[in-house]
mmCIF file of C-alpha atoms in Angstrom:
data_model
loop_
_atom_site.group_PDB
_atom_site.id
_atom_site.type_symbol
_atom_site.label_atom_id
_atom_site.label_comp_id
_atom_site.label_asym_id
_atom_site.label_seq_id
_atom_site.Cartn_x
_atom_site.Cartn_y
_atom_site.Cartn_z
ATOM 1 C CA MET A 1 109.910 85.869 123.484
ATOM 2 C CA SER A 2 107.234 88.333 121.819
ATOM 3 C CA PRO A 3 104.266 88.837 124.221
ATOM 4 C CA ALA A 4 100.687 87.431 122.495
ATOM 5 C CA GLN A 5 98.563 90.325 121.954
ATOM 6 C CA ARG A 6 95.142 89.478 122.864
ATOM 7 C CA LYS A 7 92.305 90.842 119.861
ATOM 8 C CA ARG A 8 88.988 91.791 119.831
ATOM 9 C CA ASP A 9 86.795 92.247 116.666
ATOM 10 C CA PHE A 10 87.209 95.136 114.441
ATOM 11 C CA PRO A 11 85.265 96.996 112.277
ATOM 12 C CA VAL A 12 86.795 96.190 108.583
ATOM 13 C CA SER A 13 86.049 99.544 107.555
ATOM 14 C CA ASP A 14 87.934 101.187 110.252
ATOM 15 C CA VAL A 15 91.373 99.276 109.347
ATOM 16 C CA ARG A 16 92.357 103.015 108.203
ATOM 17 C CA ARG A 17 92.903 104.282 111.618
ATOM 18 C CA TYR A 18 95.773 101.466 111.496
ATOM 19 C CA LEU A 19 97.198 101.266 108.191
ATOM 20 C CA GLU A 20 96.796 105.012 106.601
ATOM 21 C CA PRO A 21 99.564 106.824 108.770
ATOM 22 C CA GLY A 22 102.095 104.040 106.862
ATOM 23 C CA PRO A 23 103.315 101.420 109.365
ATOM 24 C CA VAL A 24 105.461 98.216 108.282
ATOM 25 C CA VAL A 25 103.158 95.235 108.173
ATOM 26 C CA LEU A 26 103.957 91.739 108.292
ATOM 27 C CA VAL A 27 102.157 89.681 105.705
ATOM 28 C CA SER A 28 101.165 86.017 106.077
ATOM 29 C CA SER A 29 99.860 83.640 103.641
ATOM 30 C CA ARG A 30 99.400 79.498 103.673
ATOM 31 C CA HIS A 31 98.936 77.791 100.527
ATOM 32 C CA GLY A 32 98.626 73.557 101.670
ATOM 33 C CA GLN A 33 101.145 73.004 104.257
ATOM 34 C CA GLN A 34 103.195 75.680 103.099
ATOM 35 C CA THR A 35 103.424 78.907 105.594
ATOM 36 C CA ASP A 36 105.449 82.254 104.875
ATOM 37 C CA ILE A 37 105.907 85.757 106.520
ATOM 38 C CA MET A 38 106.921 88.928 104.781
ATOM 39 C CA THR A 39 107.450 92.353 104.932
ATOM 40 C CA MET A 40 105.416 95.187 103.551
ATOM 41 C CA GLY A 41 105.801 98.742 103.069
ATOM 42 C CA TRP A 42 104.663 99.640 99.749
ATOM 43 C CA HIS A 43 100.472 99.791 100.689
ATOM 44 C CA THR A 44 97.391 101.598 100.656
ATOM 45 C CA VAL A 45 93.857 102.126 101.628
ATOM 46 C CA LEU A 46 91.186 102.177 98.699
ATOM 47 C CA GLU A 47 87.733 102.575 99.927
ATOM 48 C CA PHE A 48 85.860 101.697 103.559
ATOM 49 C CA THR A 49 82.968 99.745 102.276
ATOM 50 C CA PRO A 50 84.057 97.544 101.391
ATOM 51 C CA SER A 51 86.940 97.481 103.029
ATOM 52 C CA LEU A 52 89.490 97.147 100.438
ATOM 53 C CA VAL A 53 93.160 98.087 100.575
ATOM 54 C CA GLY A 54 96.174 97.856 97.447
ATOM 55 C CA CYS A 55 99.435 96.851 98.296
ATOM 56 C CA LEU A 56 102.937 95.606 96.347
ATOM 57 C CA ILE A 57 104.442 92.287 96.369
ATOM 58 C CA SER A 58 107.262 92.373 94.268
ATOM 59 C CA SER A 59 108.196 88.719 92.747
ATOM 60 C CA GLY A 60 111.296 88.333 94.769
ATOM 61 C CA ASN A 61 109.251 87.477 97.809
ATOM 62 C CA HIS A 62 108.449 83.478 98.462
ATOM 63 C CA SER A 63 105.281 84.837 99.688
ATOM 64 C CA LEU A 64 104.133 85.857 96.440
ATOM 65 C CA GLN A 65 103.171 82.233 95.634
ATOM 66 C CA LEU A 66 101.416 81.135 98.424
ATOM 67 C CA VAL A 67 99.233 84.838 98.120
ATOM 68 C CA ARG A 68 98.141 84.038 94.531
ATOM 69 C CA ALA A 69 97.577 80.030 94.706
ATOM 70 C CA SER A 70 95.506 80.633 98.060
ATOM 71 C CA GLY A 71 93.823 84.121 96.831
ATOM 72 C CA ALA A 72 94.279 85.291 100.294
ATOM 73 C CA CYS A 73 96.626 86.728 102.828
ATOM 74 C CA VAL A 74 96.684 88.586 106.528
ATOM 75 C CA ILE A 75 98.091 91.709 107.110
ATOM 76 C CA ASN A 76 99.371 92.049 110.651
ATOM 77 C CA VAL A 77 100.281 95.823 112.108
ATOM 78 C CA PRO A 78 104.109 95.044 114.557
ATOM 79 C CA SER A 79 104.346 97.702 117.035
ATOM 80 C CA THR A 80 108.489 98.798 117.672
ATOM 81 C CA ALA A 81 108.422 95.410 120.276
ATOM 82 C CA LEU A 82 108.811 93.433 117.336
ATOM 83 C CA THR A 83 111.918 95.759 115.342
ATOM 84 C CA ASP A 84 114.484 92.953 115.480
ATOM 85 C CA ILE A 85 112.262 90.341 113.721
ATOM 86 C CA VAL A 86 110.462 92.639 111.795
ATOM 87 C CA VAL A 87 113.943 93.213 110.188
ATOM 88 C CA GLY A 88 115.250 89.377 110.492
ATOM 89 C CA ILE A 89 111.823 88.086 108.436
ATOM 90 C CA GLY A 90 112.635 91.078 105.506
ATOM 91 C CA ASN A 91 116.401 89.657 105.441
ATOM 92 C CA THR A 92 115.311 86.427 105.037
ATOM 93 C CA SER A 93 113.552 83.973 103.132
ATOM 94 C CA GLY A 94 110.593 81.748 103.224
ATOM 95 C CA ALA A 95 112.233 79.712 100.700
ATOM 96 C CA GLU A 96 115.166 78.765 102.752
ATOM 97 C CA ILE A 97 113.155 78.912 106.354
ATOM 98 C CA ASP A 98 109.935 78.614 108.598
ATOM 99 C CA LYS A 99 109.208 82.152 109.440
ATOM 100 C CA PHE A 100 107.141 81.359 112.226
ATOM 101 C CA GLU A 101 109.810 78.673 113.816
ATOM 102 C CA HIS A 102 112.973 80.699 113.208
ATOM 103 C CA PHE A 103 111.771 83.688 114.695
ATOM 104 C CA GLY A 104 109.316 82.486 117.645
ATOM 105 C CA LEU A 105 106.142 83.699 116.465
ATOM 106 C CA THR A 106 102.558 82.029 116.689
ATOM 107 C CA PRO A 107 100.154 80.908 114.385
ATOM 108 C CA ASP A 108 97.024 81.446 115.115
ATOM 109 C CA LYS A 109 93.774 80.183 113.268
ATOM 110 C CA ALA A 110 92.058 82.956 110.495
ATOM 111 C CA LEU A 111 88.387 83.030 110.577
ATOM 112 C CA LYS A 112 87.511 83.550 107.228
ATOM 113 C CA VAL A 113 90.919 82.982 105.825
ATOM 114 C CA LYS A 114 93.322 80.199 105.528
ATOM 115 C CA ALA A 115 96.527 82.022 106.717
ATOM 116 C CA PRO A 116 97.461 82.705 109.643
ATOM 117 C CA LEU A 117 97.617 85.677 112.169
ATOM 118 C CA ILE A 118 100.629 86.359 114.195
ATOM 119 C CA ARG A 119 99.742 86.219 117.625
ATOM 120 C CA GLU A 120 102.339 88.492 118.091
ATOM 121 C CA CYS A 121 101.412 91.360 116.535
ATOM 122 C CA PHE A 122 98.558 94.271 118.169
ATOM 123 C CA ALA A 123 96.425 94.192 115.231
ATOM 124 C CA SER A 124 95.367 91.243 112.192
ATOM 125 C CA PHE A 125 93.134 91.983 108.841
ATOM 126 C CA GLU A 126 92.262 88.704 107.019
ATOM 127 C CA CYS A 127 92.229 89.033 102.934
ATOM 128 C CA ARG A 128 90.997 87.865 100.446
ATOM 129 C CA LEU A 129 92.023 88.694 97.361
ATOM 130 C CA HIS A 130 89.247 91.436 95.378
ATOM 131 C CA ASP A 131 91.044 92.790 91.497
ATOM 132 C CA ASP A 132 93.893 91.191 90.308
ATOM 133 C CA ALA A 133 93.943 93.362 87.447
ATOM 134 C CA LEU A 134 97.531 95.002 87.969
ATOM 135 C CA VAL A 135 99.233 92.223 88.726
ATOM 136 C CA ASP A 136 101.192 91.183 85.516
ATOM 137 C CA LYS A 137 102.015 94.893 85.455
ATOM 138 C CA TYR A 138 103.189 95.856 88.500
ATOM 139 C CA ASN A 139 102.689 93.514 91.174
ATOM 140 C CA PHE A 140 99.897 95.358 93.119
ATOM 141 C CA PHE A 141 97.230 93.223 94.190
ATOM 142 C CA ILE A 142 94.068 94.450 95.865
ATOM 143 C CA PHE A 143 92.745 92.944 98.836
ATOM 144 C CA GLU A 144 88.986 93.102 100.646
ATOM 145 C CA VAL A 145 89.773 92.976 104.328
ATOM 146 C CA VAL A 146 87.593 90.145 105.754
ATOM 147 C CA LYS A 147 88.130 90.419 109.216
ATOM 148 C CA ALA A 148 89.538 92.310 111.613
ATOM 149 C CA HIS A 149 91.195 91.707 114.836
ATOM 150 C CA VAL A 150 93.083 94.089 117.205
ATOM 151 C CA ALA A 151 94.858 94.878 120.868
ATOM 152 C CA PRO A 152 92.050 97.068 122.962
ATOM 153 C CA GLY A 153 93.286 99.857 124.100
ATOM 154 C CA ARG A 154 92.579 104.126 123.733
ATOM 155 C CA LYS A 155 96.138 104.418 121.083
ATOM 156 C CA PRO A 156 97.707 102.083 119.186
ATOM 157 C CA PRO A 157 101.462 101.299 120.190
ATOM 158 C CA GLN A 158 104.252 103.052 118.549
ATOM 159 C CA THR A 159 105.193 101.575 114.860
ATOM 160 C CA LEU A 160 107.568 101.407 112.388
ATOM 161 C CA HIS A 161 107.727 103.419 108.904
ATOM 162 C CA TYR A 162 110.372 102.650 106.880
ATOM 163 C CA MET A 163 112.288 104.876 105.218
ATOM 164 C CA GLY A 164 114.844 102.903 103.160
ATOM 165 C CA ASP A 165 118.673 102.668 104.247
ATOM 166 C CA GLY A 166 118.010 100.268 107.096
ATOM 167 C CA ALA A 167 116.096 103.646 108.658
ATOM 168 C CA PHE A 168 112.337 103.370 110.631
ATOM 169 C CA MET A 169 110.783 106.413 111.351
ATOM 170 C CA THR A 170 108.480 105.652 114.486
ATOM 171 C CA SER A 171 105.506 107.031 115.274
ATOM 172 C CA GLY A 172 105.363 109.833 118.123
ATOM 173 C CA LYS A 173 102.726 112.076 119.851
ATOM 174 C CA ILE A 174 99.304 111.707 118.745
ATOM 175 C CA ILE A 175 96.800 115.003 117.952
ATOM 176 C CA SER A 176 93.831 115.887 116.864
ATOM 177 C CA ARG A 177 91.849 118.629 115.409
ATOM 178 C CA ARG A 178 88.622 116.846 115.584
ATOM 179 C CA SER A 179 86.577 120.036 116.246
ATOM 180 C CA ARG A 180 87.778 121.564 112.720
ATOM 181 C CA PHE A 181 86.815 119.124 110.832
ATOM 182 C CA ARG A 182 83.131 119.388 108.807
ATOM 183 C CA PRO A 183 81.191 116.028 109.680
ATOM 184 C CA GLY A 184 81.415 114.183 106.203
ATOM 185 C CA MET A 185 85.014 114.542 106.494
ATOM 186 C CA LEU A 186 86.655 113.131 109.216
ATOM 187 C CA MET B 1 102.879 133.119 107.264
ATOM 188 C CA SER B 2 105.146 129.514 106.928
ATOM 189 C CA PRO B 3 108.283 129.608 106.518
ATOM 190 C CA ALA B 4 109.434 129.160 102.564
ATOM 191 C CA GLN B 5 111.472 125.723 102.549
ATOM 192 C CA ARG B 6 114.440 126.237 100.633
ATOM 193 C CA LYS B 7 114.243 122.491 97.991
ATOM 194 C CA ARG B 8 116.961 121.157 96.180
ATOM 195 C CA ASP B 9 117.106 118.502 93.855
ATOM 196 C CA PHE B 10 116.788 115.426 94.602
ATOM 197 C CA PRO B 11 117.021 111.501 93.100
ATOM 198 C CA VAL B 12 113.493 110.611 91.728
ATOM 199 C CA SER B 13 114.143 106.810 92.755
ATOM 200 C CA ASP B 14 114.618 107.787 96.605
ATOM 201 C CA VAL B 15 111.809 109.903 96.827
ATOM 202 C CA ARG B 16 110.289 106.105 98.953
ATOM 203 C CA ARG B 17 112.278 107.774 101.879
ATOM 204 C CA TYR B 18 109.429 110.915 102.160
ATOM 205 C CA LEU B 19 106.184 108.902 101.066
ATOM 206 C CA GLU B 20 106.458 105.484 102.351
ATOM 207 C CA PRO B 21 106.450 105.987 105.827
ATOM 208 C CA GLY B 22 102.784 107.101 104.889
ATOM 209 C CA PRO B 23 102.595 110.588 105.606
ATOM 210 C CA VAL B 24 99.447 112.946 104.858
ATOM 211 C CA VAL B 25 100.568 114.674 101.714
ATOM 212 C CA LEU B 26 99.151 117.723 99.663
ATOM 213 C CA VAL B 27 98.304 117.362 95.918
ATOM 214 C CA SER B 28 98.551 120.864 93.798
ATOM 215 C CA SER B 29 97.271 120.900 90.382
ATOM 216 C CA ARG B 30 96.363 123.751 87.175
ATOM 217 C CA HIS B 31 94.547 123.258 84.484
ATOM 218 C CA GLY B 32 93.958 126.655 82.040
ATOM 219 C CA GLN B 33 93.740 129.478 84.648
ATOM 220 C CA GLN B 34 92.729 127.222 87.365
ATOM 221 C CA THR B 35 94.703 126.042 90.236
ATOM 222 C CA ASP B 36 93.894 123.805 93.538
ATOM 223 C CA ILE B 37 94.918 121.608 96.488
ATOM 224 C CA MET B 38 93.826 118.569 98.187
ATOM 225 C CA THR B 39 94.710 116.861 101.185
ATOM 226 C CA MET B 40 95.625 113.405 100.466
ATOM 227 C CA GLY B 41 96.891 110.209 102.881
ATOM 228 C CA TRP B 42 95.911 107.025 100.163
ATOM 229 C CA HIS B 43 98.880 106.640 98.259
ATOM 230 C CA THR B 44 101.961 104.413 97.768
ATOM 231 C CA VAL B 45 104.990 103.867 96.014
ATOM 232 C CA LEU B 46 104.695 101.417 93.922
ATOM 233 C CA GLU B 47 108.588 101.312 91.736
ATOM 234 C CA PHE B 48 111.667 102.623 92.218
ATOM 235 C CA THR B 49 112.798 103.271 89.006
ATOM 236 C CA PRO B 50 110.541 104.330 86.783
ATOM 237 C CA SER B 51 109.633 106.362 89.704
ATOM 238 C CA LEU B 52 106.353 104.892 90.197
ATOM 239 C CA VAL B 53 102.947 106.114 93.026
ATOM 240 C CA GLY B 54 99.864 105.129 93.337
ATOM 241 C CA CYS B 55 97.088 107.049 94.776
ATOM 242 C CA LEU B 56 93.364 107.752 95.488
ATOM 243 C CA ILE B 57 91.752 110.815 94.517
ATOM 244 C CA SER B 58 87.955 110.514 95.136
ATOM 245 C CA SER B 59 85.405 112.413 92.573
ATOM 246 C CA GLY B 60 84.130 114.458 95.641
ATOM 247 C CA ASN B 61 87.741 116.657 94.718
ATOM 248 C CA HIS B 62 87.995 119.799 92.886
ATOM 249 C CA SER B 63 91.187 118.795 91.846
ATOM 250 C CA LEU B 64 90.066 115.608 90.025
ATOM 251 C CA GLN B 65 89.044 117.126 86.988
ATOM 252 C CA LEU B 66 92.255 119.838 86.866
ATOM 253 C CA VAL B 67 94.778 116.169 87.452
ATOM 254 C CA ARG B 68 92.592 114.092 84.816
ATOM 255 C CA ALA B 69 92.603 117.121 82.402
ATOM 256 C CA SER B 70 96.301 118.057 82.627
ATOM 257 C CA GLY B 71 97.552 114.760 83.562
ATOM 258 C CA ALA B 72 100.222 115.807 86.314
ATOM 259 C CA CYS B 73 100.052 117.088 89.585
ATOM 260 C CA VAL B 74 102.523 117.932 92.158
ATOM 261 C CA ILE B 75 102.612 115.651 95.248
ATOM 262 C CA ASN B 76 103.893 118.085 98.041
ATOM 263 C CA VAL B 77 104.790 116.984 101.933
ATOM 264 C CA PRO B 78 104.037 119.218 104.692
ATOM 265 C CA SER B 79 106.020 119.106 107.815
ATOM 266 C CA THR B 80 103.477 119.475 111.558
ATOM 267 C CA ALA B 81 104.218 123.138 111.010
ATOM 268 C CA LEU B 82 101.355 123.422 108.535
ATOM 269 C CA THR B 83 98.845 120.971 110.738
ATOM 270 C CA ASP B 84 96.077 123.435 110.817
ATOM 271 C CA ILE B 85 96.531 124.985 106.858
ATOM 272 C CA VAL B 86 96.369 121.087 106.512
ATOM 273 C CA VAL B 87 93.197 120.312 108.078
ATOM 274 C CA GLY B 88 91.493 124.163 106.548
ATOM 275 C CA ILE B 89 92.477 122.166 103.374
ATOM 276 C CA GLY B 90 90.969 118.969 103.359
ATOM 277 C CA ASN B 91 87.770 121.091 104.696
ATOM 278 C CA THR B 92 86.778 123.678 102.103
ATOM 279 C CA SER B 93 86.689 122.560 98.746
ATOM 280 C CA GLY B 94 88.640 124.086 95.435
ATOM 281 C CA ALA B 95 85.114 125.239 94.009
ATOM 282 C CA GLU B 96 84.458 127.535 96.579
ATOM 283 C CA ILE B 97 87.624 129.317 97.371
ATOM 284 C CA ASP B 98 91.088 129.725 95.460
ATOM 285 C CA LYS B 99 93.593 127.914 98.259
ATOM 286 C CA PHE B 100 96.576 128.947 97.606
ATOM 287 C CA GLU B 101 95.274 132.538 98.174
ATOM 288 C CA HIS B 102 93.168 131.658 101.137
ATOM 289 C CA PHE B 103 95.787 129.791 103.570
ATOM 290 C CA GLY B 104 98.578 131.726 102.116
ATOM 291 C CA LEU B 105 100.649 129.391 100.332
ATOM 292 C CA THR B 106 102.743 129.977 97.480
ATOM 293 C CA PRO B 107 102.753 128.858 93.625
ATOM 294 C CA ASP B 108 106.411 127.942 92.838
ATOM 295 C CA LYS B 109 107.048 127.177 89.702
ATOM 296 C CA ALA B 110 107.594 123.667 88.340
ATOM 297 C CA LEU B 111 109.887 122.619 85.564
ATOM 298 C CA LYS B 112 108.755 119.691 84.140
ATOM 299 C CA VAL B 113 104.457 120.043 84.697
ATOM 300 C CA LYS B 114 102.117 122.879 84.773
ATOM 301 C CA ALA B 115 101.026 122.582 88.175
ATOM 302 C CA PRO B 116 102.652 124.438 90.693
ATOM 303 C CA LEU B 117 104.976 123.388 94.009
ATOM 304 C CA ILE B 118 104.227 124.764 97.210
ATOM 305 C CA ARG B 119 107.336 126.767 98.530
ATOM 306 C CA GLU B 120 105.846 126.137 102.141
ATOM 307 C CA CYS B 121 105.976 122.332 101.914
ATOM 308 C CA PHE B 122 109.845 120.896 102.811
ATOM 309 C CA ALA B 123 109.668 118.090 99.451
ATOM 310 C CA SER B 124 107.738 118.418 95.978
ATOM 311 C CA PHE B 125 107.524 115.885 93.761
ATOM 312 C CA GLU B 126 106.447 116.990 90.150
ATOM 313 C CA CYS B 127 104.324 114.200 88.454
ATOM 314 C CA ARG B 128 103.230 113.046 85.335
ATOM 315 C CA LEU B 129 100.134 110.864 84.378
ATOM 316 C CA HIS B 130 101.672 107.393 83.891
ATOM 317 C CA ASP B 131 98.367 104.237 83.890
ATOM 318 C CA ASP B 132 94.837 105.108 84.683
ATOM 319 C CA ALA B 133 94.037 101.451 83.630
ATOM 320 C CA LEU B 134 92.026 101.753 87.353
ATOM 321 C CA VAL B 135 90.638 105.201 87.692
ATOM 322 C CA ASP B 136 87.401 104.710 86.313
ATOM 323 C CA LYS B 137 86.447 101.511 88.990
ATOM 324 C CA TYR B 138 89.014 102.782 92.339
ATOM 325 C CA ASN B 139 89.820 106.469 91.649
ATOM 326 C CA PHE B 140 92.909 104.602 91.314
ATOM 327 C CA PHE B 141 96.182 106.781 89.441
ATOM 328 C CA ILE B 142 99.825 105.852 89.081
ATOM 329 C CA PHE B 143 101.928 109.118 88.519
ATOM 330 C CA GLU B 144 105.112 108.979 87.640
ATOM 331 C CA VAL B 145 107.347 111.106 89.412
ATOM 332 C CA VAL B 146 109.233 113.229 87.331
ATOM 333 C CA LYS B 147 110.812 115.706 89.166
ATOM 334 C CA ALA B 148 111.852 115.576 92.921
ATOM 335 C CA HIS B 149 112.750 119.231 95.039
ATOM 336 C CA VAL B 150 113.682 118.561 98.843
ATOM 337 C CA ALA B 151 114.842 120.764 101.588
ATOM 338 C CA PRO B 152 118.056 119.708 102.782
ATOM 339 C CA GLY B 153 118.627 118.100 106.188
ATOM 340 C CA ARG B 154 120.127 115.524 107.884
ATOM 341 C CA LYS B 155 116.280 114.443 108.978
ATOM 342 C CA PRO B 156 113.176 114.808 107.563
ATOM 343 C CA PRO B 157 110.675 117.393 109.942
ATOM 344 C CA GLN B 158 108.397 116.484 111.847
ATOM 345 C CA THR B 159 105.460 115.125 109.487
ATOM 346 C CA LEU B 160 101.458 113.852 109.726
ATOM 347 C CA HIS B 161 99.693 110.800 109.654
ATOM 348 C CA TYR B 162 96.426 110.656 109.400
ATOM 349 C CA MET B 163 94.381 107.704 111.559
ATOM 350 C CA GLY B 164 90.666 109.277 110.770
ATOM 351 C CA ASP B 165 88.257 110.886 113.213
ATOM 352 C CA GLY B 166 90.113 114.473 113.250
ATOM 353 C CA ALA B 167 93.618 112.584 114.854
ATOM 354 C CA PHE B 168 96.877 112.737 113.300
ATOM 355 C CA MET B 169 100.093 110.488 114.522
ATOM 356 C CA THR B 170 103.088 111.878 114.231
ATOM 357 C CA SER B 171 106.537 111.054 113.190
ATOM 358 C CA GLY B 172 108.862 109.901 116.866
ATOM 359 C CA LYS B 173 112.260 109.332 116.370
ATOM 360 C CA ILE B 174 114.403 107.594 113.730
ATOM 361 C CA ILE B 175 116.092 104.811 114.463
ATOM 362 C CA SER B 176 118.451 102.472 112.408
ATOM 363 C CA ARG B 177 119.162 98.651 111.826
ATOM 364 C CA ARG B 178 121.620 98.963 108.550
ATOM 365 C CA SER B 179 124.222 96.888 110.305
ATOM 366 C CA ARG B 180 121.590 93.975 110.118
ATOM 367 C CA PHE B 181 119.909 94.294 106.532
ATOM 368 C CA ARG B 182 121.830 92.692 103.446
ATOM 369 C CA PRO B 183 123.050 95.260 101.313
ATOM 370 C CA GLY B 184 120.699 94.137 98.205
ATOM 371 C CA MET B 185 117.320 94.571 101.084
ATOM 372 C CA LEU B 186 118.046 98.057 101.977
#
């Protein structure tokens, strides 16, 4: 069993700290009684305030209909402790299995959306659909992060970054160049 | 002086290998006699074929006008050997200095666009503007990678991943779970 991550409120305008370095994330969704989880590697921060994230959910994903119908999702960041679960989620379909049950993950109630948080992830960002202008053409969704939950700690746990072909880069050492930044550029 | 990176042709449909893990990239551009370089951390792969990359170039960047006027750019991936140059480029303006000259970088001729490759980066992707539907609203550009150049080697050099507040995560160990993927999911 994976350890639960006790999370605290986190400013939505600062989610770039966790998403900009490019981790694979787990997107959880709910519509009616159905929930699902998918892996996602194609996403980018778009704005601090409102806190906007753009991401690609291709039509092969069972989650797509839950996200479209509910207009919401939760973006959860897993650490390398969940590597095999992340791979398993990406290689199964929510049309066939209940992913929470199958992978032993715990759905926690979100505050602002119906989609559940994944307790075992160290960061969970509640998202509402903000703009679907590019959904039909590119499957590109723009979400607003309306609530952020992050496990406290001086530095983030080790994350997974997909490279294709079954390989992941894991996060390494953190370095600071803060003193070389102009204040407005941090 | 930073070492030159001898690069070879690389399939444009595989650029996700270098961009999906979320590195800070250097965007080079040219319009008329003017060139510029900017740092960029907000980008995502959108499609394999055509090879599409979406990214945010905010209006504060001198490069914006060169990219818009020329409809092209080159996305270059620096290794950690260029950390201080990356920070310097992000904290200066192309309106005031010639960034190639100031930072001792070498512009190499691209094959399909006028923007120059940066010789000292280990990967350079020539891009043409593919869709500007979200430029006015979000400064979000969708580029097509029309030519890719990558320095050969079994694994990519160590990359920089920005976390805000002057801190970078560097890439760590690579792990493979290839045997656990269904063939169509790699």
